[in-house]
Amino acid sequence: PERRSEVVAAMDDERLADVLEEMPEEDQVEILGNLDSERAADVLEEMSPDEAADLLAELPEHRSEEILNLMEDEDARQVRKLLAYPEDSAGGIMTTEYVTVPPHLTAGQAIAHLRATAQEAENFFYIYVTDPHNRLLGVFSLQDLVLAKPQTPVKDFMLDRLITVNLLDKQEDVAQAVSKYNFLALPVVDTESRL
């Protein structure tokens, strides 16, 4: 334990966030619990929102709230959104970091759009096509985009027959859908088909 404290103290926030994401849950909770609230907030800001939410859900409520109040507004907003759903639901396990494009772009424009906006996405295999209200219209893979001619409109190669899950669907149902259709990810939508 002494050595762990020294190693944690020597790491920068980004490195510690990466390490925490790979550790068993009980070790994550112990390490985060030993950090002062300001550093804990900084480390959680470096984690993906879904990982940060999972970790905060394991801390006492007053401690989680204290840390959330110290986080940057946008990071805290995303984490709070995930904490609002049951832990074993699609909403509780989803990520808020996904990539979208509007339907009027061409393949070439979509690639330029992704270069400008997709750095925050954890990883993406699918690109979701959404309207101005964030309603899901279609999806295509990164492979579909790369293989499309640059002038081809996105709406011509996107799939519009969508397999989605709802925010409150059980984790087991989501896993079955992923397995059944052999997807790498599934879009999570609300009752109005918004991502």
PDB file of C-alpha atoms in Angstrom:
ATOM      1  CA  PRO A   1       0.000   0.000   0.000  1.00  0.00           C
ATOM      2  CA  GLU A   2       2.818   2.473   0.724  1.00  0.00           C
ATOM      3  CA  ARG A   3       4.393   1.814  -2.631  1.00  0.00           C
ATOM      4  CA  ARG A   4       1.017   2.171  -4.381  1.00  0.00           C
ATOM      5  CA  SER A   5       0.563   5.620  -2.821  1.00  0.00           C
ATOM      6  CA  GLU A   6       4.005   6.673  -4.042  1.00  0.00           C
ATOM      7  CA  VAL A   7       3.315   5.427  -7.569  1.00  0.00           C
ATOM      8  CA  VAL A   8      -0.084   7.153  -7.672  1.00  0.00           C
ATOM      9  CA  ALA A   9       1.458  10.409  -6.458  1.00  0.00           C
ATOM     10  CA  ALA A  10       4.134  10.209  -9.161  1.00  0.00           C
ATOM     11  CA  MET A  11       1.662   9.740 -12.028  1.00  0.00           C
ATOM     12  CA  ASP A  12       0.084  12.588 -13.917  1.00  0.00           C
ATOM     13  CA  ASP A  13      -3.716  12.697 -14.026  1.00  0.00           C
ATOM     14  CA  GLU A  14      -4.052  11.283 -17.538  1.00  0.00           C
ATOM     15  CA  ARG A  15      -1.790   8.303 -16.819  1.00  0.00           C
ATOM     16  CA  LEU A  16      -3.537   7.591 -13.530  1.00  0.00           C
ATOM     17  CA  ALA A  17      -6.918   7.686 -15.302  1.00  0.00           C
ATOM     18  CA  ASP A  18      -5.664   5.149 -17.856  1.00  0.00           C
ATOM     19  CA  VAL A  19      -4.328   2.885 -15.106  1.00  0.00           C
ATOM     20  CA  LEU A  20      -7.535   3.102 -13.056  1.00  0.00           C
ATOM     21  CA  GLU A  21      -9.657   2.111 -16.050  1.00  0.00           C
ATOM     22  CA  GLU A  22      -7.717  -1.175 -16.247  1.00  0.00           C
ATOM     23  CA  MET A  23      -7.764  -2.029 -12.527  1.00  0.00           C
ATOM     24  CA  PRO A  24     -10.276  -4.117 -10.599  1.00  0.00           C
ATOM     25  CA  GLU A  25     -13.153  -2.073  -9.219  1.00  0.00           C
ATOM     26  CA  GLU A  26     -12.202  -2.435  -5.562  1.00  0.00           C
ATOM     27  CA  ASP A  27      -8.678  -1.105  -6.285  1.00  0.00           C
ATOM     28  CA  GLN A  28     -10.132   1.805  -8.256  1.00  0.00           C
ATOM     29  CA  VAL A  29     -12.386   2.751  -5.342  1.00  0.00           C
ATOM     30  CA  GLU A  30      -9.542   2.488  -2.820  1.00  0.00           C
ATOM     31  CA  ILE A  31      -7.155   4.620  -4.876  1.00  0.00           C
ATOM     32  CA  LEU A  32      -9.741   7.266  -5.710  1.00  0.00           C
ATOM     33  CA  GLY A  33     -10.860   7.304  -2.080  1.00  0.00           C
ATOM     34  CA  ASN A  34      -7.312   8.138  -0.981  1.00  0.00           C
ATOM     35  CA  LEU A  35      -6.988  11.109  -3.360  1.00  0.00           C
ATOM     36  CA  ASP A  36      -8.003  14.588  -2.303  1.00  0.00           C
ATOM     37  CA  SER A  37     -11.248  15.651  -3.978  1.00  0.00           C
ATOM     38  CA  GLU A  38      -9.625  18.124  -6.373  1.00  0.00           C
ATOM     39  CA  ARG A  39      -7.193  15.525  -7.746  1.00  0.00           C
ATOM     40  CA  ALA A  40      -9.943  12.913  -7.884  1.00  0.00           C
ATOM     41  CA  ALA A  41     -12.029  15.306 -10.007  1.00  0.00           C
ATOM     42  CA  ASP A  42      -9.069  15.975 -12.324  1.00  0.00           C
ATOM     43  CA  VAL A  43      -8.418  12.246 -12.764  1.00  0.00           C
ATOM     44  CA  LEU A  44     -12.090  11.477 -13.457  1.00  0.00           C
ATOM     45  CA  GLU A  45     -12.166  14.219 -16.110  1.00  0.00           C
ATOM     46  CA  GLU A  46      -9.460  12.271 -17.944  1.00  0.00           C
ATOM     47  CA  MET A  47     -11.526   9.057 -17.899  1.00  0.00           C
ATOM     48  CA  SER A  48     -14.285   8.202 -20.321  1.00  0.00           C
ATOM     49  CA  PRO A  49     -17.641   9.340 -18.901  1.00  0.00           C
ATOM     50  CA  ASP A  50     -18.982   5.794 -18.594  1.00  0.00           C
ATOM     51  CA  GLU A  51     -15.904   4.636 -16.646  1.00  0.00           C
ATOM     52  CA  ALA A  52     -16.031   7.726 -14.417  1.00  0.00           C
ATOM     53  CA  ALA A  53     -19.732   7.154 -13.721  1.00  0.00           C
ATOM     54  CA  ASP A  54     -19.134   3.504 -12.829  1.00  0.00           C
ATOM     55  CA  LEU A  55     -16.415   4.493 -10.387  1.00  0.00           C
ATOM     56  CA  LEU A  56     -18.393   7.329  -8.795  1.00  0.00           C
ATOM     57  CA  ALA A  57     -21.355   4.991  -8.333  1.00  0.00           C
ATOM     58  CA  GLU A  58     -19.171   2.874  -6.033  1.00  0.00           C
ATOM     59  CA  LEU A  59     -18.236   5.779  -3.749  1.00  0.00           C
ATOM     60  CA  PRO A  60     -20.399   7.091  -0.914  1.00  0.00           C
ATOM     61  CA  GLU A  61     -22.974   9.524  -2.304  1.00  0.00           C
ATOM     62  CA  HIS A  62     -21.625  12.577  -0.465  1.00  0.00           C
ATOM     63  CA  ARG A  63     -18.103  11.910  -1.762  1.00  0.00           C
ATOM     64  CA  SER A  64     -19.346  11.405  -5.340  1.00  0.00           C
ATOM     65  CA  GLU A  65     -21.293  14.647  -5.190  1.00  0.00           C
ATOM     66  CA  GLU A  66     -18.298  16.531  -3.799  1.00  0.00           C
ATOM     67  CA  ILE A  67     -16.099  15.282  -6.652  1.00  0.00           C
ATOM     68  CA  LEU A  68     -18.761  15.967  -9.297  1.00  0.00           C
ATOM     69  CA  ASN A  69     -19.047  19.550  -8.064  1.00  0.00           C
ATOM     70  CA  LEU A  70     -15.307  20.014  -8.622  1.00  0.00           C
ATOM     71  CA  MET A  71     -15.317  18.604 -12.165  1.00  0.00           C
ATOM     72  CA  GLU A  72     -15.589  20.747 -15.283  1.00  0.00           C
ATOM     73  CA  ASP A  73     -19.245  21.453 -16.070  1.00  0.00           C
ATOM     74  CA  GLU A  74     -19.404  19.470 -19.329  1.00  0.00           C
ATOM     75  CA  ASP A  75     -17.618  16.438 -17.868  1.00  0.00           C
ATOM     76  CA  ALA A  76     -19.828  16.490 -14.773  1.00  0.00           C
ATOM     77  CA  ARG A  77     -22.972  16.847 -16.926  1.00  0.00           C
ATOM     78  CA  GLN A  78     -22.104  13.733 -18.955  1.00  0.00           C
ATOM     79  CA  VAL A  79     -21.301  11.697 -15.847  1.00  0.00           C
ATOM     80  CA  ARG A  80     -24.479  12.826 -14.052  1.00  0.00           C
ATOM     81  CA  LYS A  81     -26.494  11.820 -17.103  1.00  0.00           C
ATOM     82  CA  LEU A  82     -25.101   8.277 -16.913  1.00  0.00           C
ATOM     83  CA  LEU A  83     -25.578   8.059 -13.142  1.00  0.00           C
ATOM     84  CA  ALA A  84     -29.286   8.772 -13.621  1.00  0.00           C
ATOM     85  CA  TYR A  85     -29.870   5.321 -15.162  1.00  0.00           C
ATOM     86  CA  PRO A  86     -29.857   1.960 -13.400  1.00  0.00           C
ATOM     87  CA  GLU A  87     -26.374   0.466 -13.381  1.00  0.00           C
ATOM     88  CA  ASP A  88     -27.493  -2.666 -15.252  1.00  0.00           C
ATOM     89  CA  SER A  89     -29.406  -0.819 -17.996  1.00  0.00           C
ATOM     90  CA  ALA A  90     -28.325   0.307 -21.468  1.00  0.00           C
ATOM     91  CA  GLY A  91     -28.296   3.893 -20.181  1.00  0.00           C
ATOM     92  CA  GLY A  92     -26.093   2.873 -17.274  1.00  0.00           C
ATOM     93  CA  ILE A  93     -23.471   1.147 -19.432  1.00  0.00           C
ATOM     94  CA  MET A  94     -23.510   3.362 -22.534  1.00  0.00           C
ATOM     95  CA  THR A  95     -20.901   5.903 -23.480  1.00  0.00           C
ATOM     96  CA  THR A  96     -21.754   9.505 -24.255  1.00  0.00           C
ATOM     97  CA  GLU A  97     -18.800   9.716 -26.629  1.00  0.00           C
ATOM     98  CA  TYR A  98     -19.979   8.759 -30.090  1.00  0.00           C
ATOM     99  CA  VAL A  99     -19.602  10.225 -33.563  1.00  0.00           C
ATOM    100  CA  THR A 100     -22.428  11.785 -35.583  1.00  0.00           C
ATOM    101  CA  VAL A 101     -22.777  13.478 -38.948  1.00  0.00           C
ATOM    102  CA  PRO A 102     -25.711  15.232 -40.597  1.00  0.00           C
ATOM    103  CA  PRO A 103     -27.331  13.454 -43.579  1.00  0.00           C
ATOM    104  CA  HIS A 104     -26.597  16.181 -46.144  1.00  0.00           C
ATOM    105  CA  LEU A 105     -22.799  15.638 -46.109  1.00  0.00           C
ATOM    106  CA  THR A 106     -20.929  13.785 -48.810  1.00  0.00           C
ATOM    107  CA  ALA A 107     -18.435  11.057 -47.889  1.00  0.00           C
ATOM    108  CA  GLY A 108     -15.550  13.488 -48.392  1.00  0.00           C
ATOM    109  CA  GLN A 109     -17.217  16.111 -46.210  1.00  0.00           C
ATOM    110  CA  ALA A 110     -17.992  13.479 -43.567  1.00  0.00           C
ATOM    111  CA  ILE A 111     -14.301  12.514 -43.382  1.00  0.00           C
ATOM    112  CA  ALA A 112     -13.350  16.179 -42.932  1.00  0.00           C
ATOM    113  CA  HIS A 113     -16.082  16.537 -40.285  1.00  0.00           C
ATOM    114  CA  LEU A 114     -14.747  13.514 -38.393  1.00  0.00           C
ATOM    115  CA  ARG A 115     -11.204  14.849 -38.472  1.00  0.00           C
ATOM    116  CA  ALA A 116     -12.446  18.079 -36.914  1.00  0.00           C
ATOM    117  CA  THR A 117     -14.801  16.628 -34.303  1.00  0.00           C
ATOM    118  CA  ALA A 118     -14.036  12.991 -33.468  1.00  0.00           C
ATOM    119  CA  GLN A 119     -10.936  13.369 -31.275  1.00  0.00           C
ATOM    120  CA  GLU A 120     -13.047  13.044 -28.114  1.00  0.00           C
ATOM    121  CA  ALA A 121     -14.630   9.738 -29.136  1.00  0.00           C
ATOM    122  CA  GLU A 122     -13.241   6.846 -27.127  1.00  0.00           C
ATOM    123  CA  ASN A 123     -13.174   4.696 -30.228  1.00  0.00           C
ATOM    124  CA  PHE A 124     -15.635   4.484 -33.006  1.00  0.00           C
ATOM    125  CA  PHE A 125     -16.543   1.790 -35.451  1.00  0.00           C
ATOM    126  CA  TYR A 126     -19.845   3.258 -36.487  1.00  0.00           C
ATOM    127  CA  ILE A 127     -20.834   6.766 -37.444  1.00  0.00           C
ATOM    128  CA  TYR A 128     -24.400   7.750 -36.659  1.00  0.00           C
ATOM    129  CA  VAL A 129     -26.423  10.012 -38.932  1.00  0.00           C
ATOM    130  CA  THR A 130     -28.641  12.360 -36.952  1.00  0.00           C
ATOM    131  CA  ASP A 131     -31.001  15.242 -37.608  1.00  0.00           C
ATOM    132  CA  PRO A 132     -30.626  18.644 -35.878  1.00  0.00           C
ATOM    133  CA  HIS A 133     -32.565  17.272 -32.870  1.00  0.00           C
ATOM    134  CA  ASN A 134     -30.133  14.346 -32.458  1.00  0.00           C
ATOM    135  CA  ARG A 135     -32.719  11.836 -33.726  1.00  0.00           C
ATOM    136  CA  LEU A 136     -31.080   8.785 -35.239  1.00  0.00           C
ATOM    137  CA  LEU A 137     -31.634   8.515 -39.003  1.00  0.00           C
ATOM    138  CA  GLY A 138     -29.010   5.989 -40.023  1.00  0.00           C
ATOM    139  CA  VAL A 139     -25.633   4.453 -39.433  1.00  0.00           C
ATOM    140  CA  PHE A 140     -22.581   3.450 -41.429  1.00  0.00           C
ATOM    141  CA  SER A 141     -19.248   1.904 -40.596  1.00  0.00           C
ATOM    142  CA  LEU A 142     -15.881   3.545 -40.900  1.00  0.00           C
ATOM    143  CA  GLN A 143     -15.160   1.019 -43.659  1.00  0.00           C
ATOM    144  CA  ASP A 144     -18.296   2.128 -45.567  1.00  0.00           C
ATOM    145  CA  LEU A 145     -17.105   5.727 -45.346  1.00  0.00           C
ATOM    146  CA  VAL A 146     -13.560   5.023 -46.505  1.00  0.00           C
ATOM    147  CA  LEU A 147     -14.743   2.924 -49.444  1.00  0.00           C
ATOM    148  CA  ALA A 148     -17.392   5.427 -50.624  1.00  0.00           C
ATOM    149  CA  LYS A 149     -16.536   7.832 -53.426  1.00  0.00           C
ATOM    150  CA  PRO A 150     -15.873  11.291 -51.916  1.00  0.00           C
ATOM    151  CA  GLN A 151     -18.844  12.896 -53.700  1.00  0.00           C
ATOM    152  CA  THR A 152     -21.368  10.215 -52.609  1.00  0.00           C
ATOM    153  CA  PRO A 153     -23.972  11.598 -50.171  1.00  0.00           C
ATOM    154  CA  VAL A 154     -23.953   9.923 -46.762  1.00  0.00           C
ATOM    155  CA  LYS A 155     -27.679   9.207 -47.069  1.00  0.00           C
ATOM    156  CA  ASP A 156     -26.924   7.007 -50.120  1.00  0.00           C
ATOM    157  CA  PHE A 157     -24.754   4.520 -48.216  1.00  0.00           C
ATOM    158  CA  MET A 158     -26.064   4.751 -44.658  1.00  0.00           C
ATOM    159  CA  LEU A 159     -28.232   1.945 -43.300  1.00  0.00           C
ATOM    160  CA  ASP A 160     -31.622   3.243 -42.275  1.00  0.00           C
ATOM    161  CA  ARG A 161     -33.055  -0.032 -40.972  1.00  0.00           C
ATOM    162  CA  LEU A 162     -31.636   0.285 -37.514  1.00  0.00           C
ATOM    163  CA  ILE A 163     -31.151  -2.045 -34.605  1.00  0.00           C
ATOM    164  CA  THR A 164     -31.266   0.072 -31.442  1.00  0.00           C
ATOM    165  CA  VAL A 165     -31.689  -0.412 -27.729  1.00  0.00           C
ATOM    166  CA  ASN A 166     -33.608   1.794 -25.321  1.00  0.00           C
ATOM    167  CA  LEU A 167     -32.125   3.539 -22.315  1.00  0.00           C
ATOM    168  CA  LEU A 168     -33.816   1.262 -19.791  1.00  0.00           C
ATOM    169  CA  ASP A 169     -33.241  -2.042 -21.604  1.00  0.00           C
ATOM    170  CA  LYS A 170     -31.494  -4.543 -19.367  1.00  0.00           C
ATOM    171  CA  GLN A 171     -27.774  -5.109 -19.828  1.00  0.00           C
ATOM    172  CA  GLU A 172     -28.390  -8.795 -20.621  1.00  0.00           C
ATOM    173  CA  ASP A 173     -30.803  -7.864 -23.445  1.00  0.00           C
ATOM    174  CA  VAL A 174     -28.246  -5.452 -24.872  1.00  0.00           C
ATOM    175  CA  ALA A 175     -25.557  -8.159 -24.767  1.00  0.00           C
ATOM    176  CA  GLN A 176     -27.872 -10.592 -26.551  1.00  0.00           C
ATOM    177  CA  ALA A 177     -28.589  -8.044 -29.301  1.00  0.00           C
ATOM    178  CA  VAL A 178     -24.877  -7.322 -29.773  1.00  0.00           C
ATOM    179  CA  SER A 179     -24.190 -11.048 -29.996  1.00  0.00           C
ATOM    180  CA  LYS A 180     -27.160 -11.858 -32.241  1.00  0.00           C
ATOM    181  CA  TYR A 181     -26.289  -9.221 -34.835  1.00  0.00           C
ATOM    182  CA  ASN A 182     -22.509  -9.475 -34.364  1.00  0.00           C
ATOM    183  CA  PHE A 183     -22.155  -5.710 -33.810  1.00  0.00           C
ATOM    184  CA  LEU A 184     -19.276  -3.955 -32.130  1.00  0.00           C
ATOM    185  CA  ALA A 185     -21.666  -1.346 -30.681  1.00  0.00           C
ATOM    186  CA  LEU A 186     -25.362  -0.533 -30.621  1.00  0.00           C
ATOM    187  CA  PRO A 187     -26.973   2.897 -30.539  1.00  0.00           C
ATOM    188  CA  VAL A 188     -28.898   3.684 -27.351  1.00  0.00           C
ATOM    189  CA  VAL A 189     -31.956   5.848 -27.981  1.00  0.00           C
ATOM    190  CA  ASP A 190     -34.721   7.446 -25.939  1.00  0.00           C
ATOM    191  CA  THR A 191     -38.452   7.184 -26.656  1.00  0.00           C
ATOM    192  CA  GLU A 192     -38.130   9.813 -29.419  1.00  0.00           C
ATOM    193  CA  SER A 193     -35.266   7.970 -31.170  1.00  0.00           C
ATOM    194  CA  ARG A 194     -32.696  10.507 -29.999  1.00  0.00           C
ATOM    195  CA  LEU A 195     -29.179   9.195 -29.375  1.00  0.00           C
TER     196      LEU A 195
END
